[in-house]
Coordinates of C-alpha atoms in Angstrom, one line a residue:
X1312 CA 0.0 0.1 0.2
X1313 CA 1.6 3.1 -1.1
X1314 CA 1.7 5.8 1.7
X1315 CA -0.5 8.7 1.4
X1316 CA 0.3 11.9 0.1
X1317 CA 1.4 14.3 2.3
X1318 CA -0.6 18.2 2.4
X1319 CA 1.0 20.6 0.1
X1320 CA 1.1 24.4 1.7
X1321 CA -2.0 25.3 3.4
X1322 CA -4.0 28.4 2.0
X1323 CA -5.1 29.5 5.7
X1324 CA -1.0 30.0 6.4
X1325 CA 0.1 32.4 3.4
X1326 CA 3.9 32.0 2.7
X1327 CA 4.5 36.5 3.6
X1328 CA 8.4 37.8 2.9
X1329 CA 9.7 40.8 4.6
X1330 CA 11.5 43.6 2.8
X1331 CA 10.4 41.2 -0.3
X1332 CA 12.4 38.5 0.8
X1333 CA 11.8 34.7 1.7
X1334 CA 11.6 34.1 5.1
X1335 CA 9.9 31.2 6.1
X1336 CA 13.3 29.1 6.0
X1337 CA 14.5 31.1 8.7
X1338 CA 15.8 29.6 12.4
X1339 CA 13.3 31.5 15.4
X1340 CA 16.4 33.0 16.7
X1341 CA 17.5 35.3 13.4
X1342 CA 13.5 36.0 13.2
X1343 CA 13.6 36.8 17.1
X1344 CA 16.7 39.4 16.4
X1345 CA 14.7 41.0 13.9
X1346 CA 11.4 40.7 16.1
X1347 CA 13.4 42.7 18.7
X1348 CA 15.0 45.5 16.4
X1349 CA 11.3 46.1 16.3
X1350 CA 10.1 43.8 13.0
X1351 CA 6.7 43.2 13.3
X1352 CA 6.2 40.7 10.3
X1353 CA 9.3 38.6 11.4
X1354 CA 7.4 38.3 14.8
X1355 CA 3.9 36.8 12.5
X1356 CA 6.1 34.6 11.3
X1357 CA 7.6 33.2 14.4
X1358 CA 3.3 33.3 15.6
X1359 CA 2.8 31.3 12.7
X1360 CA 5.1 29.2 13.5
X1361 CA 4.0 27.9 16.7
X1362 CA 0.5 29.0 17.2
X1363 CA -0.7 25.7 16.8
X1364 CA 1.5 24.4 19.3
X1365 CA 0.2 27.0 22.0
X1366 CA -3.5 26.8 20.8
X1367 CA -3.9 23.0 21.4
X1368 CA -1.5 24.0 25.1
X1369 CA -3.9 25.8 25.8
X1370 CA -7.4 23.8 24.0
X1371 CA -5.3 20.8 26.9
X1372 CA -5.6 23.1 29.8
X1373 CA -9.0 24.7 29.7
X1374 CA -11.2 23.0 27.8
X1375 CA -12.3 26.0 25.7
X1376 CA -11.5 27.0 22.6
X1377 CA -12.9 30.8 23.0
X1378 CA -11.0 30.6 26.4
X1379 CA -7.8 29.3 24.7
X1380 CA -8.2 31.6 21.6
X1381 CA -8.0 34.5 24.0
X1382 CA -5.6 33.3 25.8
X1383 CA -4.1 32.5 22.9
X1384 CA -4.1 36.4 21.6
X1385 CA -3.6 37.6 25.4
X1386 CA 0.0 34.9 25.5
X1387 CA 1.1 36.7 21.8
X1388 CA 0.6 40.1 22.9
X1389 CA 3.0 39.7 26.3
X1390 CA 5.8 38.1 24.1
X1391 CA 5.7 40.7 22.1
X1392 CA 6.0 43.2 25.2
X1393 CA 8.4 40.7 26.7
X1394 CA 11.4 40.2 23.4
X1395 CA 13.6 42.1 25.6
X1396 CA 13.3 40.3 28.4
X1397 CA 14.2 36.8 26.2
X1398 CA 17.2 35.3 27.4
X1399 CA 17.8 32.7 25.0
X1400 CA 17.8 29.8 28.1
X1401 CA 15.3 28.4 26.3
X1402 CA 14.2 27.9 23.0
X1403 CA 11.9 30.5 22.2
X1404 CA 8.8 28.1 21.5
X1405 CA 9.6 27.1 25.2
X1406 CA 9.9 30.5 26.5
X1407 CA 6.4 31.0 24.4
X1408 CA 4.7 28.2 26.2
X1409 CA 5.6 29.0 29.0
X1410 CA 3.4 32.4 28.8
X1411 CA 1.0 30.7 27.1
X1412 CA 0.5 28.2 30.3
X1413 CA 0.7 30.5 32.8
X1414 CA -2.1 33.4 30.8
X1415 CA -4.2 30.1 30.4
X1416 CA -3.6 29.1 34.8
X1417 CA -4.9 33.0 35.3
X1418 CA -8.0 32.7 32.4

């Protein structure tokens, strides 16, 4: 039996470029450097890259779709505002998920 075909890119997640360049292949660290420099598009790519994991974490914690969406939005806003405090002792995803967990616990 042949393996199922891999799905193509999602039309719901368009590939976005920054300054006319393709940056979907940049590492989180490279995007983080750009975002810390005030580039909201770089942060947007990080959001798109990690929103599924953050939402899944919050949905599992809260067991409420709307509550998970609200907590996810609040977590991304807090992360944007706190980018300067990210020290790199963990991955960006781990740091973001810890913010999301804290937000979910107070929701």
